[in-house]
C-alpha cells in the first residue's frame, strides 16, 4: 500500500502528487522514496538520518521482512546496541512485512526470534511500579511489535514520536492483513483519548464467563484471524479465549498477569504460525512461566521445527496450518502431560 503514496501524472512527465503532504495545514513534511536493493547501505543512511533528526519519524520498510538479512551488521552493531555502546538514542522504525503465507522461504519470515534474542528484556525480572510501562520502554534497547489492527499500527507509530526519548522500533506486520476483511478498525479507536494496546484481551463470550473457559490461546500477528475463524467453525467461543500480544518486547508482564489470573482453570497455550525453532515461543515461554511462578505450563502449538522459514508450496502450507489449528482447539491435546 505504501507504493501508492506518490501519484504520477500519465500525461505530464515528472508531474507527481503526494497526498500525504496535503492532510492539513502546517503539518510535518512527508517524504517517501524508493531505494536500491542495497539494504546495508540504505539502512545505514536511514539510521544516520534518524540520529540527526530525532523529531522525524524515519521508517525503513523492507519489501519483505527477511530483506533485512543483508543489513544484519547494521542491526547487530548499531541499532540494537547503540545506546549501550555509545549512549546514543535513536528512533528509527524498521517496517518488516512478516507472515507465514506460503510464499516460499525467501519471502515469509522476518526472523522475529533474532530481534527478540537481542532484546535486553529479562525473562526472570518481575518488577511492578506505577510507571511500569514507561520504565520498561525507557530501559529497553528496542521495541518489537506485531500489530493486528490498523488502529494499533497507527498508535504505535504515533507513540514513537510522542515518547520523551527515542528507541528503535521493529514492526512485524503481514501483508495479507492489508486486505483482510476482519483486520479493520473504527476511527473511534484512533481519536483523542485512545492509545496503543500492548495486549488485546479476549472480549467475546469466553471473557463473560472466564471460570468456564478450558483453554486460553495467546498469539501475535495474523494467526489470530486464523484462530478466530477456526474457533467459530468449531463452536468453541465459550470454551476458548484468544488473547493477542501486540507488543512482544519489552514483555507486557503486568497486563498478562491479569489475563492469566482471569482464567484460573484453563490450559495456557502459545500458538504461532512460525516453526517451533523460529518465531516467539522461546522468548515468551520463560516469561509466562515467571508470571505464574512456574506453577502452570505454557504449551506450544505451531509448526514443527524446520531449517527453512517456509514452504513455497501452497498445499503444504495449508496442510501444516490445518494440523496446528486442529491441535489448538483439541481440548484434550495436553491432558496427562506435565
Coordinates of C-alpha atoms in Angstrom, one line a residue:
X1 CA 0.0 0.0 0.0
X2 CA 2.9 2.4 0.6
X3 CA 3.7 2.2 -3.1
X4 CA 0.6 4.3 -3.8
X5 CA 1.8 7.2 -1.7
X6 CA 3.2 9.0 -4.8
X7 CA 0.8 9.6 -7.7
X8 CA 2.2 10.2 -11.2
X9 CA 0.5 12.2 -13.9
X10 CA 0.2 10.0 -17.0
X11 CA 0.0 13.0 -19.3
X12 CA 2.7 15.3 -17.9
X13 CA 6.2 13.9 -17.5
X14 CA 7.6 14.0 -13.9
X15 CA 4.5 15.6 -12.5
X16 CA 3.7 14.0 -9.2
X17 CA 1.5 14.5 -6.2
X18 CA 2.0 13.1 -2.6
X19 CA -1.5 13.2 -1.0
X20 CA 0.0 12.7 2.5
X21 CA 1.6 16.1 2.2
X22 CA -1.9 17.7 2.0
X23 CA -3.7 16.3 5.0
X24 CA -3.9 19.6 7.0
X25 CA -2.3 23.0 7.3
X26 CA 1.1 23.3 9.0
X27 CA 1.7 19.5 9.0
X28 CA 5.1 18.0 9.1
X29 CA 6.6 17.2 5.7
X30 CA 6.1 13.7 4.4
X31 CA 8.8 12.2 2.2
X32 CA 8.7 8.8 0.5
X33 CA 11.4 7.4 -1.7
X34 CA 12.3 4.1 -3.3
X35 CA 15.8 2.9 -2.7
X36 CA 18.1 0.5 -4.5
X37 CA 18.2 -3.1 -3.2
X38 CA 21.2 -2.4 -1.1
X39 CA 19.8 -2.8 2.4
X40 CA 23.1 -2.5 4.1
X41 CA 23.8 1.0 2.7
X42 CA 20.3 2.3 2.8
X43 CA 19.6 1.2 6.4
X44 CA 22.9 2.7 7.5
X45 CA 21.8 6.0 5.8
X46 CA 18.4 6.0 7.5
X47 CA 20.0 5.3 10.9
X48 CA 22.1 8.4 10.5
X49 CA 19.1 10.4 9.3
X50 CA 17.2 9.4 12.4
X51 CA 20.2 10.3 14.6
X52 CA 20.4 13.8 13.0
X53 CA 16.6 14.4 13.0
X54 CA 15.3 12.9 16.3
X55 CA 11.9 14.6 15.8
X56 CA 11.3 13.0 12.4
X57 CA 9.6 9.7 12.1
X58 CA 12.1 7.8 10.0
X59 CA 10.8 4.5 8.7
X60 CA 12.7 1.9 6.6
X61 CA 10.5 -0.7 5.0
X62 CA 11.7 -3.9 3.6
X63 CA 9.8 -5.4 0.6
X64 CA 9.6 -8.5 2.8
X65 CA 10.8 -8.8 6.4
X66 CA 13.7 -11.1 5.6
X67 CA 15.2 -8.5 3.3
X68 CA 16.9 -7.1 6.4
X69 CA 19.3 -10.1 6.2
X70 CA 21.8 -8.1 4.1
X71 CA 21.7 -5.3 6.6
X72 CA 22.2 -7.6 9.6
X73 CA 25.5 -5.9 10.6
X74 CA 23.8 -2.5 10.8
X75 CA 21.2 -4.0 13.1
X76 CA 23.6 -6.0 15.2
X77 CA 26.3 -3.4 15.6
X78 CA 24.4 -0.1 15.7
X79 CA 20.7 -0.4 16.1
X80 CA 20.3 -3.0 18.8
X81 CA 23.3 -1.8 20.9
X82 CA 23.8 1.9 20.0
X83 CA 22.5 3.2 23.4
X84 CA 24.5 0.6 25.4
X85 CA 27.7 1.2 23.4
X86 CA 27.7 4.9 22.8
X87 CA 24.8 6.4 24.8
X88 CA 23.0 7.4 21.6
X89 CA 19.3 7.3 21.4
X90 CA 17.7 6.6 18.0
X91 CA 14.1 6.3 17.0
X92 CA 14.4 4.6 13.6
X93 CA 11.5 2.4 12.7
X94 CA 12.0 -0.9 10.8
X95 CA 8.9 -2.0 8.9
X96 CA 9.3 -5.7 8.2
X97 CA 6.3 -7.3 6.5
X98 CA 6.2 -10.7 8.1
X99 CA 3.8 -13.7 8.0
X100 CA 3.8 -17.3 7.0
X101 CA 1.8 -17.1 3.9
X102 CA 3.1 -20.0 1.7
X103 CA 5.2 -17.7 -0.4
X104 CA 8.5 -19.5 0.0
X105 CA 11.5 -19.3 2.3
X106 CA 12.8 -16.0 0.9
X107 CA 9.5 -14.2 1.3
X108 CA 7.9 -15.4 4.5
X109 CA 9.9 -14.6 7.6
X110 CA 11.5 -11.5 9.2
X111 CA 13.0 -13.9 11.7
X112 CA 11.5 -12.3 14.8
X113 CA 13.4 -14.6 17.0
X114 CA 16.6 -12.7 16.1
X115 CA 15.3 -9.4 17.3
X116 CA 13.9 -11.0 20.5
X117 CA 17.2 -12.7 21.2
X118 CA 18.9 -9.3 21.1
X119 CA 16.4 -7.7 23.4
X120 CA 17.7 -6.9 26.9
X121 CA 14.3 -7.7 28.5
X122 CA 15.0 -10.0 31.4
X123 CA 12.8 -13.1 31.5
X124 CA 13.2 -13.5 35.2
X125 CA 12.6 -9.9 36.3
X126 CA 9.1 -9.3 37.5
X127 CA 9.0 -5.7 38.6
X128 CA 5.9 -3.6 39.1
X129 CA 5.5 0.1 39.7
X130 CA 3.1 2.8 38.8
X131 CA 5.2 3.7 35.8
X132 CA 5.9 0.1 34.7
X133 CA 5.0 0.6 31.1
X134 CA 7.1 3.7 30.6
X135 CA 10.0 2.5 32.7
X136 CA 10.1 -0.7 30.5
X137 CA 10.3 1.4 27.4
X138 CA 13.0 3.6 28.8
X139 CA 15.2 0.7 29.9
X140 CA 14.8 -1.5 26.8
X141 CA 17.2 -1.4 23.9
X142 CA 14.4 -1.6 21.3
X143 CA 10.7 -2.3 20.9
X144 CA 9.3 -5.3 19.0
X145 CA 5.6 -5.3 18.0
X146 CA 3.3 -7.2 15.7
X147 CA 0.1 -5.2 15.2
X148 CA -3.1 -6.9 14.2
X149 CA -5.3 -3.9 13.8
X150 CA -4.9 -0.6 11.8
X151 CA -5.6 1.4 14.9
X152 CA -2.8 -0.2 16.9
X153 CA -0.4 0.2 14.0
X154 CA -1.4 3.9 13.9
X155 CA -0.9 4.2 17.7
X156 CA 2.5 2.5 17.8
X157 CA 3.9 4.9 15.2
X158 CA 2.3 7.9 17.0
X159 CA 3.8 6.7 20.3
X160 CA 7.2 6.6 18.7
X161 CA 7.2 10.3 18.3
X162 CA 5.3 11.2 21.5
X163 CA 7.7 9.3 23.7
X164 CA 10.1 11.8 25.5
X165 CA 13.0 9.6 24.5
X166 CA 14.0 7.6 21.3
X167 CA 14.1 3.8 20.9
X168 CA 14.3 1.8 17.7
X169 CA 11.0 0.2 16.8
X170 CA 10.7 -3.2 15.0
X171 CA 7.3 -3.6 13.4
X172 CA 6.4 -7.0 12.1
X173 CA 3.2 -6.6 10.0
X174 CA 1.9 -9.2 7.5
X175 CA 1.0 -8.0 4.0
X176 CA -2.2 -10.2 4.0
X177 CA -3.8 -8.1 6.7
X178 CA -3.8 -5.1 4.3
X179 CA -6.9 -6.6 2.7
X180 CA -8.2 -9.0 5.3
X181 CA -11.9 -8.3 5.9
X182 CA -11.6 -8.8 9.7
X183 CA -8.4 -6.6 10.1
X184 CA -10.2 -3.3 10.4
X185 CA -10.6 -0.5 13.0
X186 CA -13.2 2.2 13.7
X187 CA -12.0 5.8 13.8
X188 CA -13.3 5.8 17.3
X189 CA -10.2 3.7 18.2
X190 CA -7.9 6.4 16.9
X191 CA -9.4 9.6 18.3
X192 CA -8.1 11.6 21.3
X193 CA -8.0 9.6 24.4
X194 CA -7.1 6.3 22.7
X195 CA -3.7 4.7 23.0
X196 CA -1.6 1.8 21.8
X197 CA -2.7 -1.5 23.3
X198 CA 0.3 -3.7 24.3
X199 CA -2.2 -6.6 24.8
X200 CA -5.6 -7.0 23.2
X201 CA -7.6 -9.4 25.6
X202 CA -10.5 -11.6 24.8
X203 CA -13.7 -9.6 24.8
X204 CA -16.2 -12.2 23.5
X205 CA -18.3 -14.9 25.2
X206 CA -15.3 -16.5 26.9
X207 CA -14.5 -13.3 28.7
X208 CA -18.0 -13.1 30.1
X209 CA -17.7 -16.5 31.9
X210 CA -14.0 -16.9 32.5
X211 CA -14.3 -19.7 35.1
X212 CA -15.9 -21.9 32.3
X213 CA -13.0 -21.4 29.9
X214 CA -11.0 -24.5 29.3
X215 CA -8.2 -23.0 27.2
X216 CA -6.6 -19.6 26.7
X217 CA -4.6 -19.2 23.5
X218 CA -2.0 -16.5 23.4
X219 CA -0.7 -15.4 20.0
X220 CA 0.6 -12.4 18.0
X221 CA 0.1 -11.3 14.4
X222 CA -2.2 -12.6 11.7
X223 CA -2.5 -16.1 13.1
X224 CA -5.1 -14.5 15.3
X225 CA -7.5 -14.3 12.4
X226 CA -7.0 -18.0 11.5
X227 CA -7.7 -18.9 15.2
X228 CA -10.7 -16.7 15.3
X229 CA -12.3 -18.3 12.2
X230 CA -11.5 -21.9 13.4
X231 CA -12.9 -21.2 16.9
X232 CA -16.2 -20.1 15.3
X233 CA -16.3 -23.1 13.0
X234 CA -15.9 -25.4 15.9
X235 CA -18.4 -23.5 18.1
X236 CA -15.9 -23.1 20.9
X237 CA -16.4 -19.4 21.6
X238 CA -17.4 -20.0 25.2
X239 CA -14.7 -22.6 26.0
X240 CA -11.6 -21.0 24.3
X241 CA -10.3 -17.4 24.9
X242 CA -7.8 -15.8 22.5
X243 CA -5.5 -13.0 23.7
X244 CA -3.2 -11.1 21.4
X245 CA 0.3 -9.8 22.3
X246 CA 0.7 -6.7 20.2
X247 CA 4.0 -5.7 21.9
X248 CA 6.2 -8.7 22.4
X249 CA 9.3 -6.9 23.7
X250 CA 9.5 -5.4 26.3
X251 CA 7.2 -8.1 27.5
X252 CA 3.9 -6.9 29.0
X253 CA 4.2 -8.8 32.3
X254 CA 1.7 -6.6 34.1
X255 CA -1.2 -7.0 31.6
X256 CA -0.6 -10.7 31.1
X257 CA -0.6 -11.3 34.8
X258 CA -4.2 -10.1 34.9
X259 CA -5.1 -12.3 31.9
X260 CA -3.7 -15.4 33.5
X261 CA -5.4 -14.8 36.8
X262 CA -8.7 -14.3 35.0
X263 CA -8.7 -17.9 33.7
X264 CA -7.5 -20.0 36.7
X265 CA -8.7 -23.3 35.4
X266 CA -7.7 -23.0 31.7
X267 CA -4.8 -24.6 29.8
X268 CA -2.3 -22.0 28.7
X269 CA -1.3 -22.3 25.0
X270 CA 1.1 -20.2 22.9
X271 CA 0.1 -20.5 19.2
X272 CA 2.3 -19.3 16.4
X273 CA 2.4 -19.9 12.7
X274 CA 6.2 -20.0 12.6
X275 CA 8.2 -23.1 13.1
X276 CA 9.0 -24.1 16.7
X277 CA 12.7 -23.1 16.4
X278 CA 11.7 -19.8 15.0
X279 CA 9.2 -17.1 15.9
X280 CA 8.3 -16.1 19.5
X281 CA 8.0 -19.3 21.6
X282 CA 11.5 -19.5 23.1
X283 CA 11.1 -15.8 24.1
X284 CA 7.6 -15.9 25.6
X285 CA 7.7 -19.3 27.4
X286 CA 10.1 -18.4 30.3
X287 CA 8.3 -15.0 30.7
X288 CA 4.9 -16.7 31.1
X289 CA 6.4 -19.2 33.5
X290 CA 7.8 -16.3 35.5
X291 CA 4.4 -14.7 35.8
X292 CA 2.8 -17.9 37.2
X293 CA 5.9 -18.7 39.3
X294 CA 6.4 -22.0 37.3
X295 CA 3.1 -23.4 38.6
X296 CA 1.4 -23.8 35.2
X297 CA 2.8 -25.0 31.9
X298 CA 2.6 -22.9 28.7
X299 CA 2.0 -25.3 25.8
X300 CA 3.3 -24.8 22.3
X301 CA 1.1 -25.0 19.2
X302 CA 2.5 -24.3 15.8
X303 CA 4.6 -25.7 13.0
X304 CA 7.3 -28.3 13.7
X305 CA 11.0 -27.3 13.7
X306 CA 12.5 -26.6 10.3
X307 CA 15.7 -25.2 8.8
X308 CA 13.9 -23.1 6.1
X309 CA 11.5 -20.4 7.1
X310 CA 8.6 -21.5 5.0
X311 CA 7.4 -23.7 2.1
X312 CA 6.7 -22.3 -1.3
X313 CA 4.0 -25.0 -1.9
X314 CA 0.6 -23.7 -1.2
X315 CA -0.9 -27.1 -0.4
X316 CA 1.9 -28.0 2.0
X317 CA 1.4 -24.6 3.7
X318 CA -2.3 -25.2 4.1
X319 CA -1.8 -28.8 5.4
X320 CA 0.5 -27.6 8.1
X321 CA -1.9 -24.8 9.0
X322 CA -4.7 -27.3 9.3
X323 CA -2.6 -29.5 11.5
X324 CA -1.8 -26.9 14.1
X325 CA -5.3 -25.4 14.1
X326 CA -6.6 -28.9 15.0
X327 CA -4.2 -29.1 17.9
X328 CA -5.0 -25.6 19.1
X329 CA -8.7 -26.5 19.5
X330 CA -8.4 -30.1 20.7
X331 CA -9.2 -29.5 24.3
X332 CA -7.8 -32.9 25.3
X333 CA -4.5 -32.5 23.5
X334 CA -2.4 -31.8 26.7
X335 CA -4.3 -34.0 29.2
X336 CA -1.9 -36.1 31.3
X337 CA 1.1 -34.1 30.2
X338 CA 3.3 -32.1 32.6

